[in-house]
Amino acid sequence: MSRLASLGLVSLLAGCADDPPGSTPPDIDDDTPSFALRPPWRSSSLPADTHVSTAGHGGDGYFPCPGSHGGGCGYDLGASRWDPAARAYSGDKTNGGSSQADHAIWGMDLHAPVDGEVVACWRNMPDDLPDREDDTPPGCAALASGECMATGNHLWIRSADGHLILLAHLMQNSIPERLCPIAEDLPIPDSNADAPCAIAGKQSGPTDASRLERLEPAIAYPRITQGEFVGRVGESGQAGGPHLHLSVGTYEMDADDHYCRSNVLIRWIDAEYQVRSDGRAPDAGTWTPLDAEPLPIDLKTFFLIQPDN
């Protein structure tokens, strides 16, 4: 895939309204499946002029959330830097930047949003090649499908109450080995290796190739603590540009012991947001706290979101 446009997010999400329709969190029925989640980054993870930004996630059924097919509710998270000279937002760390590493989100440190255990992971997949139209790494291009596992370097974290949190497309070798103790010589999984879910209306979860209990020898699930460093944003797997993919879901196992999941709505806690409007700098006085509330996603409006501490 080629390098994404200026904000490192899919073109479907490129819109930004001056008078955005989404300004307050929507009313969500109490019966809507959801999960309260802290941002998996810190206020200090980016420079003061740069904020994590998102318009949600592209694809049929992602919003309204949850999607009717059991999917949806995921986020593609990039970053927006305010350039006061140009009075505009940029997805790069410097003006005129064009390299992979110049993406504003590239290398941002990530921290566990929950206590739990890592049930599946990958850590040594190469990131997409920088500065090239054909950016598929040779090791991925040589696989049968021509692409590596879609999630790239990733962590599937299972919370104490049984939710699965996915952090995907992380930078090669940035996940601590303690959290993902897979052997360095394991072959990189093909995108076709994803284990299909046999339950109608559910999505596949962790692929067998990255499930720690299915490796030889089996690996005990590493414990993970909320706030612990877990890796850096990269461009591995089928990313299409540096960004973090984040989703949360419930799951059940099918008859063949494959994960079958239903993504749920993320209700943000310890976070605040504001609309990212063209030509307007972030306003320190207009951050809206999120108290177990979702972002008012409409797949058009970009939002800036940050931890509130």
Short mmCIF file of C-alpha atoms in Angstrom, two decimals:
data_model
loop_
_atom_site.label_atom_id
_atom_site.label_comp_id
_atom_site.label_asym_id
_atom_site.label_seq_id
_atom_site.Cartn_x
_atom_site.Cartn_y
_atom_site.Cartn_z
CA MET A 1 0.00 0.00 0.00
CA SER A 2 1.17 3.55 -0.67
CA ARG A 3 1.86 6.13 2.03
CA LEU A 4 -1.34 7.71 3.30
CA ALA A 5 -2.13 11.36 2.73
CA SER A 6 -1.17 14.06 5.17
CA LEU A 7 -2.83 12.70 8.32
CA GLY A 8 -1.98 9.02 7.85
CA LEU A 9 -5.62 7.91 7.79
CA VAL A 10 -7.74 6.33 5.11
CA SER A 11 -9.17 8.67 2.48
CA LEU A 12 -12.73 7.95 3.62
CA LEU A 13 -11.94 9.80 6.82
CA ALA A 14 -10.28 12.81 5.24
CA GLY A 15 -13.17 15.24 5.69
CA CYS A 16 -13.16 18.00 8.27
CA ALA A 17 -16.10 20.34 8.85
CA ASP A 18 -15.84 23.99 9.91
CA ASP A 19 -19.18 23.66 11.68
CA PRO A 20 -19.00 19.99 12.58
CA PRO A 21 -22.20 18.11 13.29
CA GLY A 22 -20.62 16.13 16.10
CA SER A 23 -20.02 18.40 19.09
CA THR A 24 -21.35 16.50 22.08
CA PRO A 25 -21.25 12.80 22.91
CA PRO A 26 -24.39 11.06 21.60
CA ASP A 27 -26.99 9.51 23.86
CA ILE A 28 -26.27 5.78 23.93
CA ASP A 29 -28.79 3.27 25.18
CA ASP A 30 -27.69 1.64 28.43
CA ASP A 31 -28.07 -1.75 26.76
CA THR A 32 -25.50 -0.93 24.06
CA PRO A 33 -22.49 -3.25 24.58
CA SER A 34 -19.59 -1.04 25.64
CA PHE A 35 -16.33 -0.87 27.53
CA ALA A 36 -14.76 1.99 29.49
CA LEU A 37 -11.20 2.56 28.23
CA ARG A 38 -8.37 4.95 28.99
CA PRO A 39 -6.36 6.33 26.06
CA PRO A 40 -3.37 4.01 25.43
CA TRP A 41 -0.96 6.96 25.33
CA ARG A 42 0.05 9.81 27.64
CA SER A 43 -0.08 13.59 27.40
CA SER A 44 3.71 13.53 27.16
CA SER A 45 3.69 11.03 24.27
CA LEU A 46 3.55 13.83 21.67
CA PRO A 47 4.90 17.41 21.46
CA ALA A 48 2.67 20.17 22.82
CA ASP A 49 1.61 21.28 19.32
CA THR A 50 0.52 17.77 18.28
CA HIS A 51 -2.54 15.75 19.29
CA VAL A 52 -3.89 12.32 18.51
CA SER A 53 -6.71 12.68 15.98
CA THR A 54 -9.38 10.42 14.55
CA ALA A 55 -12.57 10.34 12.53
CA GLY A 56 -13.33 6.77 13.54
CA HIS A 57 -12.67 3.84 11.26
CA GLY A 58 -13.66 3.28 7.64
CA GLY A 59 -15.64 0.33 6.41
CA ASP A 60 -19.22 -0.83 6.29
CA GLY A 61 -20.83 -1.35 9.67
CA TYR A 62 -18.24 0.48 11.77
CA PHE A 63 -20.57 3.30 12.83
CA PRO A 64 -23.29 3.41 14.02
CA CYS A 65 -21.79 1.14 16.58
CA PRO A 66 -21.95 -1.80 17.07
CA GLY A 67 -22.30 -2.84 13.45
CA SER A 68 -25.03 -5.26 12.56
CA HIS A 69 -22.52 -7.97 11.59
CA GLY A 70 -20.82 -7.93 14.98
CA GLY A 71 -18.00 -5.67 13.82
CA GLY A 72 -17.47 -1.98 14.13
CA CYS A 73 -16.47 0.38 16.87
CA GLY A 74 -12.77 0.36 16.00
CA TYR A 75 -10.60 3.47 15.70
CA ASP A 76 -7.78 4.44 13.40
CA LEU A 77 -5.72 6.94 15.38
CA GLY A 78 -3.29 9.32 13.70
CA ALA A 79 -1.88 12.66 14.85
CA SER A 80 -2.39 16.30 13.85
CA ARG A 81 0.24 19.02 14.33
CA TRP A 82 -0.91 22.64 14.31
CA ASP A 83 1.28 24.82 12.06
CA PRO A 84 0.76 28.46 13.16
CA ALA A 85 2.53 29.90 10.11
CA ALA A 86 0.29 28.06 7.68
CA ARG A 87 -2.70 28.18 10.03
CA ALA A 88 -3.37 24.57 9.15
CA TYR A 89 -3.00 21.07 10.51
CA SER A 90 -0.31 18.74 9.26
CA GLY A 91 0.15 15.03 9.68
CA ASP A 92 3.94 15.45 9.63
CA LYS A 93 6.40 16.41 12.35
CA THR A 94 8.03 19.08 10.15
CA ASN A 95 6.88 21.12 7.18
CA GLY A 96 7.79 19.44 3.93
CA GLY A 97 8.31 16.09 5.60
CA SER A 98 7.77 13.11 3.36
CA SER A 99 9.34 10.13 5.06
CA GLN A 100 7.65 7.44 7.09
CA ALA A 101 9.44 8.58 10.25
CA ASP A 102 8.20 12.15 9.72
CA HIS A 103 4.60 11.15 10.32
CA ALA A 104 3.46 12.93 13.47
CA ILE A 105 2.21 9.66 14.97
CA TRP A 106 5.28 7.56 14.04
CA GLY A 107 7.03 6.17 17.11
CA MET A 108 4.51 7.51 19.63
CA ASP A 109 4.86 5.51 22.84
CA LEU A 110 1.90 3.41 23.90
CA HIS A 111 0.81 2.26 27.34
CA ALA A 112 -1.54 -0.48 28.43
CA PRO A 113 -5.08 0.91 28.80
CA VAL A 114 -6.13 -1.90 31.19
CA ASP A 115 -4.84 -4.55 33.55
CA GLY A 116 -4.97 -8.00 32.01
CA GLU A 117 -3.01 -10.64 30.17
CA VAL A 118 -1.60 -10.91 26.65
CA VAL A 119 -3.25 -13.85 24.89
CA ALA A 120 -1.80 -13.27 21.41
CA CYS A 121 0.86 -11.04 19.89
CA TRP A 122 3.53 -10.46 17.27
CA ARG A 123 6.54 -8.19 17.58
CA ASN A 124 9.17 -8.71 14.84
CA MET A 125 7.27 -8.09 11.60
CA PRO A 126 8.98 -5.45 9.42
CA ASP A 127 7.23 -2.14 8.95
CA ASP A 128 6.22 -1.10 5.46
CA LEU A 129 9.13 0.25 3.42
CA PRO A 130 9.49 4.05 3.68
CA ASP A 131 9.25 6.48 0.76
CA ARG A 132 8.15 3.97 -1.86
CA GLU A 133 4.92 3.41 -3.77
CA ASP A 134 5.37 -0.35 -3.54
CA ASP A 135 6.06 -0.41 0.17
CA THR A 136 5.37 -4.05 1.01
CA PRO A 137 8.42 -5.49 2.83
CA PRO A 138 10.17 -8.27 0.87
CA GLY A 139 9.48 -10.77 3.65
CA CYS A 140 5.74 -10.11 3.28
CA ALA A 141 5.70 -9.89 -0.52
CA ALA A 142 7.25 -13.37 -0.69
CA LEU A 143 4.34 -14.97 1.19
CA ALA A 144 1.59 -16.84 -0.65
CA SER A 145 -0.89 -13.97 -0.37
CA GLY A 146 1.77 -11.31 -0.97
CA GLU A 147 0.95 -9.69 2.38
CA CYS A 148 1.72 -10.27 6.04
CA MET A 149 -0.87 -10.77 8.76
CA ALA A 150 -3.24 -7.79 8.69
CA THR A 151 -2.71 -6.70 12.30
CA GLY A 152 1.07 -6.51 11.92
CA ASN A 153 2.92 -6.24 15.22
CA HIS A 154 0.15 -6.29 17.77
CA LEU A 155 -1.14 -7.16 21.21
CA TRP A 156 -4.42 -8.84 22.08
CA ILE A 157 -4.99 -8.00 25.75
CA ARG A 158 -7.69 -9.83 27.70
CA SER A 159 -9.10 -7.80 30.57
CA ALA A 160 -10.21 -9.28 33.88
CA ASP A 161 -13.85 -9.21 32.77
CA GLY A 162 -13.12 -11.03 29.52
CA HIS A 163 -12.94 -8.24 26.93
CA LEU A 164 -10.31 -8.33 24.17
CA ILE A 165 -8.43 -5.10 23.45
CA LEU A 166 -6.47 -4.95 20.19
CA LEU A 167 -3.53 -2.61 19.58
CA ALA A 168 -2.34 -3.12 16.00
CA HIS A 169 0.26 -1.94 13.43
CA LEU A 170 2.99 -1.33 16.03
CA MET A 171 6.62 -0.65 15.14
CA GLN A 172 8.91 -3.63 14.57
CA ASN A 173 10.56 -4.84 17.80
CA SER A 174 9.02 -2.04 19.88
CA ILE A 175 6.82 -4.37 21.95
CA PRO A 176 8.78 -5.49 25.01
CA GLU A 177 9.88 -9.11 24.75
CA ARG A 178 8.41 -9.82 28.18
CA LEU A 179 4.94 -9.03 26.83
CA CYS A 180 5.42 -10.91 23.57
CA PRO A 181 7.97 -13.68 24.18
CA ILE A 182 7.77 -15.30 20.74
CA ALA A 183 10.86 -16.80 19.14
CA GLU A 184 12.71 -14.53 16.72
CA ASP A 185 12.91 -17.27 14.07
CA LEU A 186 9.18 -17.94 13.86
CA PRO A 187 7.97 -17.45 10.27
CA ILE A 188 5.92 -14.30 9.73
CA PRO A 189 2.23 -15.24 9.36
CA ASP A 190 0.60 -14.80 5.97
CA SER A 191 -2.57 -12.70 5.80
CA ASN A 192 -4.38 -15.92 4.87
CA ALA A 193 -3.37 -17.40 8.22
CA ASP A 194 -6.21 -15.62 10.02
CA ALA A 195 -8.37 -18.33 11.57
CA PRO A 196 -11.97 -18.08 10.34
CA CYS A 197 -14.75 -17.81 12.89
CA ALA A 198 -17.52 -20.35 12.30
CA ILE A 199 -20.20 -18.46 14.26
CA ALA A 200 -22.48 -16.39 12.03
CA GLY A 201 -22.43 -12.66 12.71
CA LYS A 202 -19.09 -12.74 14.51
CA GLN A 203 -15.63 -11.56 13.46
CA SER A 204 -12.41 -13.53 13.68
CA GLY A 205 -10.17 -12.72 16.61
CA PRO A 206 -6.54 -13.57 17.34
CA THR A 207 -5.06 -15.74 14.61
CA ASP A 208 -3.77 -19.15 15.62
CA ALA A 209 -0.25 -18.17 14.54
CA SER A 210 -0.06 -15.47 17.23
CA ARG A 211 -1.94 -17.22 20.04
CA LEU A 212 0.63 -17.87 22.73
CA GLU A 213 -0.93 -21.10 24.01
CA ARG A 214 -0.79 -22.58 20.49
CA LEU A 215 2.91 -22.03 19.94
CA GLU A 216 5.42 -24.84 20.35
CA PRO A 217 6.18 -24.89 23.19
CA ALA A 218 3.12 -23.12 24.57
CA ILE A 219 3.78 -19.79 26.31
CA ALA A 220 2.02 -18.72 29.49
CA TYR A 221 0.05 -15.49 29.11
CA PRO A 222 2.17 -12.53 30.31
CA ARG A 223 0.47 -10.30 32.85
CA ILE A 224 0.15 -6.65 31.89
CA THR A 225 -0.49 -3.62 34.12
CA GLN A 226 -2.46 -0.51 33.19
CA GLY A 227 0.00 2.25 32.27
CA GLU A 228 2.84 -0.15 31.39
CA PHE A 229 4.82 0.65 28.23
CA VAL A 230 3.68 -1.72 25.47
CA GLY A 231 5.29 -0.46 22.26
CA ARG A 232 5.34 2.32 19.66
CA VAL A 233 3.11 3.27 16.75
CA GLY A 234 4.46 1.92 13.47
CA GLU A 235 3.27 0.77 10.04
CA SER A 236 3.32 -3.02 10.13
CA GLY A 237 0.82 -5.38 8.58
CA GLN A 238 -1.88 -4.01 6.31
CA ALA A 239 -1.68 -0.50 7.75
CA GLY A 240 -1.61 1.77 4.70
CA GLY A 241 0.33 4.38 6.67
CA PRO A 242 1.57 4.90 10.25
CA HIS A 243 -1.33 4.79 12.71
CA LEU A 244 -2.69 2.85 15.67
CA HIS A 245 -5.70 0.62 15.21
CA LEU A 246 -7.64 0.22 18.45
CA SER A 247 -10.71 -1.89 19.13
CA VAL A 248 -12.43 -3.65 22.03
CA GLY A 249 -14.75 -6.64 21.91
CA THR A 250 -16.34 -9.56 23.66
CA TYR A 251 -15.69 -13.07 22.39
CA GLU A 252 -16.71 -16.71 22.42
CA MET A 253 -14.97 -19.77 20.97
CA ASP A 254 -16.40 -21.74 18.07
CA ALA A 255 -16.42 -25.53 17.78
CA ASP A 256 -12.85 -25.49 16.40
CA ASP A 257 -11.58 -23.34 19.29
CA HIS A 258 -11.25 -20.18 17.17
CA TYR A 259 -11.92 -16.77 18.69
CA CYS A 260 -15.20 -15.22 17.51
CA ARG A 261 -15.66 -11.65 18.62
CA SER A 262 -18.17 -8.83 18.62
CA ASN A 263 -16.67 -5.38 18.88
CA VAL A 264 -18.24 -3.04 21.41
CA LEU A 265 -18.54 0.71 21.83
CA ILE A 266 -15.58 2.40 23.51
CA ARG A 267 -16.62 4.75 26.30
CA TRP A 268 -13.57 6.92 26.99
CA ILE A 269 -12.49 7.67 30.54
CA ASP A 270 -9.73 9.98 31.79
CA ALA A 271 -9.88 11.69 28.39
CA GLU A 272 -11.04 14.89 26.73
CA TYR A 273 -11.67 15.99 23.16
CA GLN A 274 -12.40 18.87 20.83
CA VAL A 275 -13.35 19.14 17.17
CA ARG A 276 -10.46 19.71 14.80
CA SER A 277 -11.62 22.57 12.57
CA ASP A 278 -9.84 23.80 9.44
CA GLY A 279 -7.89 27.00 10.02
CA ARG A 280 -8.47 27.02 13.77
CA ALA A 281 -5.78 26.20 16.30
CA PRO A 282 -6.59 23.88 19.20
CA ASP A 283 -8.26 25.89 21.94
CA ALA A 284 -7.02 25.12 25.44
CA GLY A 285 -10.35 26.29 26.81
CA THR A 286 -12.63 24.08 24.74
CA TRP A 287 -11.57 20.57 25.71
CA THR A 288 -14.69 18.57 26.59
CA PRO A 289 -14.24 15.89 29.26
CA LEU A 290 -15.28 12.35 28.40
CA ASP A 291 -16.74 10.65 31.44
CA ALA A 292 -17.39 7.09 30.21
CA GLU A 293 -18.77 8.58 26.98
CA PRO A 294 -18.06 7.80 23.32
CA LEU A 295 -16.77 10.26 20.78
CA PRO A 296 -19.62 11.60 18.58
CA ILE A 297 -18.26 9.87 15.49
CA ASP A 298 -19.99 10.59 12.16
CA LEU A 299 -17.17 9.49 9.77
CA LYS A 300 -16.78 13.10 8.58
CA THR A 301 -15.60 15.11 11.56
CA PHE A 302 -12.05 14.88 12.85
CA PHE A 303 -11.57 15.00 16.59
CA LEU A 304 -8.53 15.73 18.70
CA ILE A 305 -8.41 13.50 21.77
CA GLN A 306 -5.97 13.41 24.67
CA PRO A 307 -5.63 12.04 28.20
CA ASP A 308 -6.91 14.54 30.75
CA ASN A 309 -3.87 14.20 33.02
#
